[in-house]
């Protein structure tokens, strides 16, 4: 058994802002990323490679708030975060506050595989990237007019954009189980529109937005980062399974539908366990998501009324 799930962000997704044409674009982008990751699993590749490929596809798509198309800080910069973790060895790698890395998840993987560290930040992370043969890209690579207009609205006092709307969600992630029984998770984000310089959310924090453990499950989260950090969401789900005997679906529901709302936290997670069970749950109006398991067809959804 093997399987893959991906997400492209969760939040309040007004249909007025996501017309049928835009929805088709998102569904096509999710399908493409799912296909790229699933092809790795079908060929016997590793879960780490599968989540890497899927997330990189989403990072390269300006529809999402990761890589190209990332949101801007209040000063008008793009500061990117990412993490990856493998469930067998519990090895993990993360980068935060990088500004010239086309695919932050690839650098996070390099930190995991080619350094003694778990997390590198800012210029130090980019120096490490150069030592590993990465090519830095200019800030202009990440710029999209839509994201810049969102920043201008924030600067102009548009408080509506402070909520999780389609205008600035788009954190991306993937979780996978490969044919060898290995779990992996990866997450990548540009953060929040108009965020304070050097603000770090949950995505690159192991145990908050990203976690994988073969003894339980792999999780990638998206939503109100500060709340997800405080609740240690990804690890909490794994711990409920490992130590509390919960099934994956129960562990996810308890955290996403009970713990997070109690802290006024909005968002969701994707998760897969060691048996290939996949759960994609959220407490917002929608979450861009897709999944596929061996021998089954692909699923792509955005809104609540599209059951997985």
Short mmCIF file of C-alpha atoms in Angstrom, two decimals:
data_model
loop_
_atom_site.label_atom_id
_atom_site.label_comp_id
_atom_site.label_asym_id
_atom_site.label_seq_id
_atom_site.Cartn_x
_atom_site.Cartn_y
_atom_site.Cartn_z
CA UNK A 1 0.00 0.00 0.00
CA UNK A 2 1.16 3.52 -0.75
CA UNK A 3 -0.57 6.88 -0.93
CA UNK A 4 -0.18 10.63 -1.12
CA UNK A 5 -2.17 13.65 0.03
CA UNK A 6 -1.44 17.30 -0.70
CA UNK A 7 -2.87 20.66 0.31
CA UNK A 8 -2.69 24.18 -1.03
CA UNK A 9 -3.93 26.06 2.02
CA UNK A 10 -7.05 26.32 4.15
CA UNK A 11 -9.22 29.24 5.18
CA UNK A 12 -12.36 31.13 4.41
CA UNK A 13 -12.67 30.80 0.66
CA UNK A 14 -15.49 33.06 -0.58
CA UNK A 15 -16.97 31.69 -3.77
CA UNK A 16 -17.16 35.27 -5.06
CA UNK A 17 -13.35 35.38 -5.00
CA UNK A 18 -13.02 31.84 -6.36
CA UNK A 19 -15.19 31.80 -9.45
CA UNK A 20 -15.51 28.72 -11.61
CA UNK A 21 -12.53 29.69 -13.75
CA UNK A 22 -10.24 30.22 -10.77
CA UNK A 23 -11.46 27.00 -9.19
CA UNK A 24 -10.54 25.10 -12.34
CA UNK A 25 -7.06 26.57 -12.19
CA UNK A 26 -6.62 25.47 -8.59
CA UNK A 27 -7.95 21.98 -9.27
CA UNK A 28 -5.64 21.58 -12.26
CA UNK A 29 -2.65 22.74 -10.21
CA UNK A 30 -3.49 20.33 -7.40
CA UNK A 31 -3.93 17.49 -9.89
CA UNK A 32 -0.57 18.20 -11.49
CA UNK A 33 1.22 18.23 -8.13
CA UNK A 34 -0.55 15.06 -7.05
CA UNK A 35 0.44 13.32 -10.28
CA UNK A 36 4.08 14.32 -9.86
CA UNK A 37 4.30 12.96 -6.34
CA UNK A 38 2.26 9.84 -7.02
CA UNK A 39 4.41 8.91 -10.01
CA UNK A 40 7.35 8.64 -7.62
CA UNK A 41 5.43 6.23 -5.40
CA UNK A 42 4.20 4.17 -8.35
CA UNK A 43 7.77 3.67 -9.51
CA UNK A 44 8.84 2.44 -6.06
CA UNK A 45 10.39 5.73 -4.99
CA UNK A 46 10.59 7.07 -1.47
CA UNK A 47 7.97 9.04 0.41
CA UNK A 48 10.55 11.81 0.92
CA UNK A 49 11.02 12.14 -2.83
CA UNK A 50 7.25 12.04 -3.40
CA UNK A 51 6.45 14.86 -0.98
CA UNK A 52 9.40 16.86 -2.30
CA UNK A 53 8.22 16.61 -5.90
CA UNK A 54 4.62 17.45 -5.01
CA UNK A 55 5.52 20.47 -2.90
CA UNK A 56 8.01 21.79 -5.46
CA UNK A 57 5.27 21.67 -8.09
CA UNK A 58 3.07 23.82 -5.85
CA UNK A 59 5.95 26.16 -5.01
CA UNK A 60 6.45 26.78 -8.73
CA UNK A 61 2.79 27.69 -9.23
CA UNK A 62 1.96 31.35 -8.47
CA UNK A 63 -1.57 30.41 -7.39
CA UNK A 64 -0.19 29.34 -4.03
CA UNK A 65 1.50 31.17 -1.19
CA UNK A 66 4.80 29.31 -1.42
CA UNK A 67 7.79 29.88 -3.67
CA UNK A 68 6.75 31.94 -6.68
CA UNK A 69 3.57 33.76 -5.70
CA UNK A 70 4.46 34.00 -2.00
CA UNK A 71 2.90 36.88 -0.08
CA UNK A 72 4.79 39.99 0.98
CA UNK A 73 5.89 41.21 4.38
CA UNK A 74 4.73 44.68 5.39
CA UNK A 75 8.08 46.00 4.09
CA UNK A 76 7.42 44.45 0.68
CA UNK A 77 9.74 41.43 0.83
CA UNK A 78 9.12 37.73 0.34
CA UNK A 79 10.34 35.63 3.28
CA UNK A 80 9.87 31.89 2.78
CA UNK A 81 9.71 28.95 5.19
CA UNK A 82 9.67 25.18 4.63
CA UNK A 83 10.20 21.87 6.39
CA UNK A 84 10.44 18.17 5.60
CA UNK A 85 10.55 15.09 7.82
CA UNK A 86 10.88 11.34 7.32
CA UNK A 87 9.05 9.00 9.64
CA UNK A 88 11.50 6.13 9.97
CA UNK A 89 14.56 7.90 11.34
CA UNK A 90 12.73 11.05 12.52
CA UNK A 91 15.27 13.05 10.54
CA UNK A 92 14.03 16.52 9.67
CA UNK A 93 15.16 19.67 7.93
CA UNK A 94 13.75 23.19 7.87
CA UNK A 95 14.54 26.67 6.62
CA UNK A 96 12.92 29.96 7.54
CA UNK A 97 13.13 33.55 6.39
CA UNK A 98 14.90 32.73 3.13
CA UNK A 99 14.48 35.29 0.35
CA UNK A 100 16.37 33.93 -2.66
CA UNK A 101 15.54 30.20 -2.78
CA UNK A 102 13.26 29.11 -5.62
CA UNK A 103 12.19 25.90 -3.89
CA UNK A 104 12.53 26.21 -0.10
CA UNK A 105 11.44 22.60 0.43
CA UNK A 106 14.45 21.43 -1.58
CA UNK A 107 16.73 23.41 0.70
CA UNK A 108 14.97 22.03 3.77
CA UNK A 109 15.65 18.54 2.42
CA UNK A 110 19.31 19.44 1.90
CA UNK A 111 19.52 20.58 5.53
CA UNK A 112 18.05 17.22 6.58
CA UNK A 113 20.29 15.11 4.38
CA UNK A 114 23.54 17.07 4.27
CA UNK A 115 23.94 18.86 7.59
CA UNK A 116 23.99 18.08 11.30
CA UNK A 117 21.21 20.61 11.90
CA UNK A 118 17.43 20.68 11.71
CA UNK A 119 16.70 24.36 11.03
CA UNK A 120 18.67 27.11 9.31
CA UNK A 121 17.47 30.71 8.95
CA UNK A 122 17.93 33.69 6.68
CA UNK A 123 21.34 34.44 5.26
CA UNK A 124 22.87 31.43 6.99
CA UNK A 125 20.43 29.14 5.23
CA UNK A 126 21.24 30.78 1.90
CA UNK A 127 24.98 30.44 2.51
CA UNK A 128 24.39 26.75 3.12
CA UNK A 129 22.36 26.62 -0.09
CA UNK A 130 25.29 28.01 -2.06
CA UNK A 131 27.59 25.41 -0.51
CA UNK A 132 25.21 22.71 -1.80
CA UNK A 133 25.11 24.09 -5.34
CA UNK A 134 21.81 25.94 -5.19
CA UNK A 135 21.39 28.96 -7.46
CA UNK A 136 19.93 31.99 -5.72
CA UNK A 137 17.12 33.86 -7.47
CA UNK A 138 16.30 37.57 -7.19
CA UNK A 139 13.35 38.72 -5.10
CA UNK A 140 11.61 39.69 -8.33
CA UNK A 141 11.21 35.97 -9.13
CA UNK A 142 8.57 35.64 -6.39
CA UNK A 143 6.67 38.81 -7.27
CA UNK A 144 3.13 38.59 -8.61
CA UNK A 145 0.85 41.54 -9.15
CA UNK A 146 -2.02 39.91 -7.26
CA UNK A 147 0.08 39.44 -4.12
CA UNK A 148 1.40 42.99 -4.35
CA UNK A 149 -2.15 44.35 -4.59
CA UNK A 150 -3.07 42.37 -1.47
CA UNK A 151 -0.20 44.01 0.39
CA UNK A 152 -1.32 47.43 -0.81
CA UNK A 153 -4.80 46.72 0.55
CA UNK A 154 -3.33 45.75 3.91
CA UNK A 155 -1.20 48.90 3.94
CA UNK A 156 -4.32 50.87 3.13
CA UNK A 157 -6.11 49.52 6.19
CA UNK A 158 -8.21 46.75 4.64
CA UNK A 159 -8.85 44.72 7.79
CA UNK A 160 -10.87 42.13 5.87
CA UNK A 161 -7.64 40.70 4.50
CA UNK A 162 -6.48 39.96 8.03
CA UNK A 163 -8.86 37.00 8.07
CA UNK A 164 -7.97 33.73 6.37
CA UNK A 165 -9.39 34.41 2.93
CA UNK A 166 -8.46 33.09 -0.47
CA UNK A 167 -6.50 36.32 -0.87
CA UNK A 168 -3.60 35.24 1.26
CA UNK A 169 -3.83 31.61 2.23
CA UNK A 170 -2.03 29.08 0.10
CA UNK A 171 0.52 27.35 2.30
CA UNK A 172 1.30 24.06 0.58
CA UNK A 173 2.14 20.62 1.89
CA UNK A 174 2.24 16.91 1.24
CA UNK A 175 2.25 13.66 3.19
CA UNK A 176 3.05 10.22 1.81
CA UNK A 177 3.43 6.53 2.59
CA UNK A 178 5.68 4.64 0.18
CA UNK A 179 5.70 0.97 -0.78
CA UNK A 180 8.48 0.36 1.74
CA UNK A 181 6.29 1.50 4.63
CA UNK A 182 8.05 4.83 5.14
CA UNK A 183 6.12 7.99 5.97
CA UNK A 184 7.13 11.56 5.15
CA UNK A 185 5.70 15.06 5.41
CA UNK A 186 6.65 18.42 3.90
CA UNK A 187 5.25 21.95 4.15
CA UNK A 188 6.17 25.26 2.48
CA UNK A 189 4.81 28.79 2.84
CA UNK A 190 5.30 32.49 2.31
CA UNK A 191 3.52 33.22 5.59
CA UNK A 192 0.92 35.95 6.11
CA UNK A 193 0.27 38.97 3.93
CA UNK A 194 1.71 42.06 5.60
CA UNK A 195 3.50 40.04 8.27
CA UNK A 196 6.18 41.63 10.44
CA UNK A 197 9.72 41.18 9.16
CA UNK A 198 11.21 37.83 10.26
CA UNK A 199 7.87 36.48 11.48
CA UNK A 200 7.95 32.67 11.43
CA UNK A 201 4.80 30.56 11.39
CA UNK A 202 4.17 26.90 12.07
CA UNK A 203 5.15 25.44 8.67
CA UNK A 204 8.91 25.06 9.30
CA UNK A 205 8.53 24.15 12.96
CA UNK A 206 8.83 20.41 13.47
CA UNK A 207 5.86 19.25 15.52
CA UNK A 208 3.73 22.32 14.78
CA UNK A 209 3.09 22.45 11.04
CA UNK A 210 5.06 19.39 9.97
CA UNK A 211 5.68 15.97 11.53
CA UNK A 212 6.17 12.34 10.47
CA UNK A 213 6.63 9.20 12.56
CA UNK A 214 6.28 5.67 11.20
CA UNK A 215 4.79 4.66 14.56
CA UNK A 216 1.78 6.87 13.97
CA UNK A 217 1.34 9.14 10.95
CA UNK A 218 2.61 12.02 8.82
CA UNK A 219 0.99 15.46 9.07
CA UNK A 220 1.17 18.76 7.19
CA UNK A 221 -0.84 21.71 8.49
CA UNK A 222 -2.17 25.00 7.18
CA UNK A 223 -3.93 27.85 8.93
CA UNK A 224 -3.39 30.33 11.78
CA UNK A 225 0.30 29.64 12.34
CA UNK A 226 0.57 31.17 15.79
CA UNK A 227 -2.21 28.93 17.11
CA UNK A 228 -0.80 25.85 15.39
CA UNK A 229 2.53 26.51 17.11
CA UNK A 230 0.92 26.91 20.53
CA UNK A 231 -1.05 23.70 20.08
CA UNK A 232 1.85 21.71 18.55
CA UNK A 233 -0.77 20.48 16.11
CA UNK A 234 1.18 18.02 13.96
CA UNK A 235 2.85 16.27 16.89
CA UNK A 236 -0.35 16.28 18.93
CA UNK A 237 -2.10 14.26 16.24
CA UNK A 238 0.76 11.76 16.11
CA UNK A 239 0.91 11.52 19.90
CA UNK A 240 -2.82 10.85 20.20
CA UNK A 241 -2.32 7.87 17.92
CA UNK A 242 0.92 6.57 19.40
CA UNK A 243 0.17 7.03 23.09
CA UNK A 244 -3.62 7.36 23.17
CA UNK A 245 -4.50 4.56 20.79
CA UNK A 246 -6.61 6.82 18.58
CA UNK A 247 -7.32 5.98 14.98
CA UNK A 248 -6.03 8.58 12.53
CA UNK A 249 -9.48 9.98 11.82
CA UNK A 250 -10.28 10.41 15.52
CA UNK A 251 -6.93 12.03 16.32
CA UNK A 252 -7.29 14.51 13.48
CA UNK A 253 -10.89 15.39 14.30
CA UNK A 254 -10.12 15.96 17.98
CA UNK A 255 -7.32 18.38 17.20
CA UNK A 256 -8.80 20.22 14.21
CA UNK A 257 -12.44 20.35 15.28
CA UNK A 258 -12.02 20.64 19.06
CA UNK A 259 -8.58 21.84 20.15
CA UNK A 260 -8.04 24.48 17.47
CA UNK A 261 -11.47 26.15 17.76
CA UNK A 262 -10.99 26.38 21.53
CA UNK A 263 -7.97 28.61 20.77
CA UNK A 264 -9.77 30.51 17.97
CA UNK A 265 -7.57 28.72 15.46
CA UNK A 266 -8.75 28.25 11.89
CA UNK A 267 -7.25 25.90 9.34
CA UNK A 268 -6.75 22.25 8.60
CA UNK A 269 -4.39 19.33 8.12
CA UNK A 270 -3.69 16.46 5.80
CA UNK A 271 -2.47 13.21 7.34
CA UNK A 272 -1.64 9.64 6.36
CA UNK A 273 -0.93 6.71 8.67
CA UNK A 274 1.25 3.62 8.36
CA UNK A 275 -1.65 1.65 6.85
CA UNK A 276 -2.28 4.18 4.12
CA UNK A 277 -5.39 5.74 5.64
CA UNK A 278 -5.71 9.39 4.58
CA UNK A 279 -7.59 12.13 6.42
CA UNK A 280 -7.96 15.71 5.19
CA UNK A 281 -9.85 17.76 7.78
CA UNK A 282 -10.43 21.49 8.28
CA UNK A 283 -12.56 23.80 10.39
CA UNK A 284 -12.71 26.59 7.80
CA UNK A 285 -15.02 26.94 4.83
CA UNK A 286 -12.57 25.19 2.59
CA UNK A 287 -9.14 23.70 2.01
CA UNK A 288 -7.42 23.11 -1.32
CA UNK A 289 -6.63 19.40 -1.16
CA UNK A 290 -6.06 16.25 -3.20
CA UNK A 291 -5.20 12.63 -2.52
CA UNK A 292 -4.68 9.26 -4.10
CA UNK A 293 -3.97 5.74 -2.86
CA UNK A 294 -2.63 2.73 -4.73
CA UNK A 295 -5.36 1.13 -6.83
CA UNK A 296 -7.69 4.10 -6.45
CA UNK A 297 -8.50 7.19 -8.49
CA UNK A 298 -7.46 10.68 -7.50
CA UNK A 299 -9.60 13.01 -5.40
CA UNK A 300 -9.48 16.81 -5.61
CA UNK A 301 -11.56 19.14 -3.43
CA UNK A 302 -11.89 22.70 -2.23
CA UNK A 303 -15.08 23.07 -0.21
CA UNK A 304 -16.67 21.18 2.67
CA UNK A 305 -19.43 19.67 0.55
CA UNK A 306 -16.89 17.69 -1.46
CA UNK A 307 -16.31 14.69 0.83
CA UNK A 308 -13.08 12.75 0.52
#
